[in-house]
XYZ file of C-alpha atoms in Angstrom:
161
model
C 148.577 66.518 278.180
C 150.027 66.672 281.684
C 150.195 62.879 281.781
C 152.319 62.709 278.626
C 149.428 61.891 276.288
C 149.911 63.390 272.830
C 146.743 64.730 271.211
C 146.515 64.870 267.433
C 143.857 66.444 265.230
C 143.232 64.714 261.915
C 141.466 67.261 259.697
C 140.788 64.700 256.935
C 139.318 62.148 259.330
C 137.562 64.872 261.363
C 138.857 63.259 264.520
C 140.765 63.852 267.726
C 143.322 61.112 268.348
C 145.512 60.370 271.336
C 148.829 58.594 271.550
C 150.662 57.129 274.518
C 153.686 54.851 274.653
C 151.624 52.155 276.367
C 148.323 52.462 274.495
C 149.481 53.588 271.069
C 147.158 55.538 268.793
C 143.473 55.750 269.724
C 140.477 57.742 268.502
C 139.154 60.017 271.251
C 136.239 61.388 269.242
C 135.204 61.929 265.632
C 132.839 64.527 264.212
C 130.458 63.161 261.537
C 129.359 66.551 260.178
C 132.787 67.293 258.594
C 133.722 70.421 260.582
C 137.496 70.089 259.881
C 139.323 70.419 263.217
C 142.393 72.628 262.862
C 143.772 73.593 266.273
C 143.921 72.368 269.850
C 144.889 74.012 273.133
C 144.994 72.300 276.511
C 144.343 74.400 279.607
C 146.294 73.953 282.840
C 143.283 72.152 284.326
C 143.190 69.650 281.435
C 140.245 71.198 279.562
C 140.691 71.067 275.787
C 139.734 73.726 273.273
C 139.405 72.653 269.637
C 139.059 75.043 266.691
C 137.277 74.150 263.435
C 137.244 75.572 259.911
C 133.537 74.744 259.752
C 131.619 72.461 257.410
C 131.566 73.991 253.947
C 133.577 77.038 255.070
C 130.254 78.843 255.436
C 130.076 82.226 257.166
C 129.672 81.615 260.879
C 130.395 77.866 260.602
C 133.781 78.173 262.323
C 133.594 77.274 265.992
C 135.706 76.495 269.033
C 134.588 73.651 271.278
C 135.497 73.310 274.946
C 135.878 69.763 276.293
C 136.183 68.926 279.982
C 136.553 65.438 281.430
C 135.983 63.941 277.991
C 132.659 65.735 277.507
C 131.716 68.663 275.264
C 130.754 71.478 277.663
C 130.602 74.587 275.431
C 130.632 75.647 271.796
C 131.678 79.168 270.822
C 130.406 80.155 267.375
C 129.994 83.086 265.053
C 133.354 82.666 263.321
C 134.484 81.713 259.829
C 137.345 79.368 258.942
C 139.137 79.086 262.304
C 142.713 77.981 261.572
C 144.412 78.404 264.940
C 143.590 79.079 268.575
C 145.665 80.252 271.501
C 144.842 80.055 275.208
C 146.637 82.621 277.366
C 145.651 82.213 281.009
C 141.836 82.422 280.768
C 141.748 84.309 277.467
C 141.045 82.356 274.286
C 142.019 83.768 270.885
C 141.136 82.447 267.433
C 142.404 83.184 263.925
C 139.805 83.493 261.172
C 141.449 82.800 257.799
C 139.045 85.047 255.907
C 135.622 86.629 255.946
C 133.099 85.660 253.294
C 131.161 88.527 251.770
C 128.944 88.938 248.727
C 132.111 89.985 246.843
C 133.963 86.792 247.850
C 136.648 86.117 250.436
C 137.939 89.140 252.308
C 140.618 89.785 254.924
C 140.784 87.658 258.044
C 141.215 88.600 261.665
C 142.167 87.564 265.180
C 139.348 87.503 267.713
C 138.979 86.995 271.436
C 136.497 84.154 271.996
C 133.915 84.418 274.776
C 130.443 83.101 275.535
C 129.100 86.360 274.074
C 130.748 85.691 270.704
C 133.945 86.769 268.987
C 135.438 90.179 269.748
C 137.912 91.527 267.151
C 141.498 92.009 268.332
C 142.989 92.830 264.934
C 141.226 92.937 261.558
C 142.206 93.338 257.914
C 144.814 90.560 257.843
C 145.404 88.935 254.473
C 145.003 85.165 254.957
C 146.172 84.925 258.580
C 146.802 81.394 259.748
C 148.793 80.842 262.923
C 149.034 82.598 266.255
C 151.589 82.718 269.084
C 152.329 84.911 272.085
C 155.874 86.158 272.422
C 157.802 86.622 275.658
C 157.083 90.349 275.262
C 153.330 89.725 275.694
C 152.517 90.603 272.070
C 150.594 88.327 269.720
C 152.377 87.242 266.561
C 150.219 86.268 263.582
C 151.379 84.686 260.339
C 149.674 86.091 257.242
C 149.696 85.686 253.474
C 149.414 81.930 253.854
C 147.196 81.441 250.813
C 148.294 83.025 247.548
C 145.222 84.958 246.368
C 147.267 86.902 243.829
C 150.566 86.465 241.971
C 153.520 87.788 243.933
C 151.687 87.788 247.239
C 154.127 87.247 250.062
C 153.650 86.051 253.593
C 155.032 87.250 256.869
C 154.371 87.747 260.546
C 152.673 90.744 262.130
C 153.154 91.775 265.757
C 150.024 92.793 267.647
C 150.664 94.704 270.878
C 148.310 93.647 273.648
C-alpha cells in the first residue's frame, strides 16, 4: 500500500493479511466459504481487488472482489479458477486457469472484468496462470503451468492490446 503496508494473501487460510514494521502481521479479513484467494491489486486510490479460484473450482465460482475503505463494495463473477489479476488504469483483467466443460477441463483465457461480466481478451490458452503488462503496452501471459500431458512445456505469450 501507499503507506508501506504489505498485503499478503494466504490461499490455505483463505485470508488477507497485512504486515507493517510497527504492527507486525495481522489478519485483515478471512473468507469462511473457502474461495481460495489468489491475486491482489491495489489501485492508486487505495481500493483493493482480490481474485479467487472459487470454492470447489466450480464453473462460474471464480470471482474478483473490490474493497474500498476496508469494506467489500463489489463482486465481479462469472469466471472459473481466477489465478491472477492485473489493474491497468481503470481496466481490470483476470486470468482464468481453465474452463470446465462436460468433457473436462479445457483451455483458459484472459478476460476484461466489468460490472457486466467477463469479456474475453484472449482465449484458448493452455493452463494460463500469471499476467503482466510490458512497457510496450502488450499483455504477457504465462501458460502451460499445469502439466496436463507428458512433455507439455510452459512459456509466455504476448497479447497486443
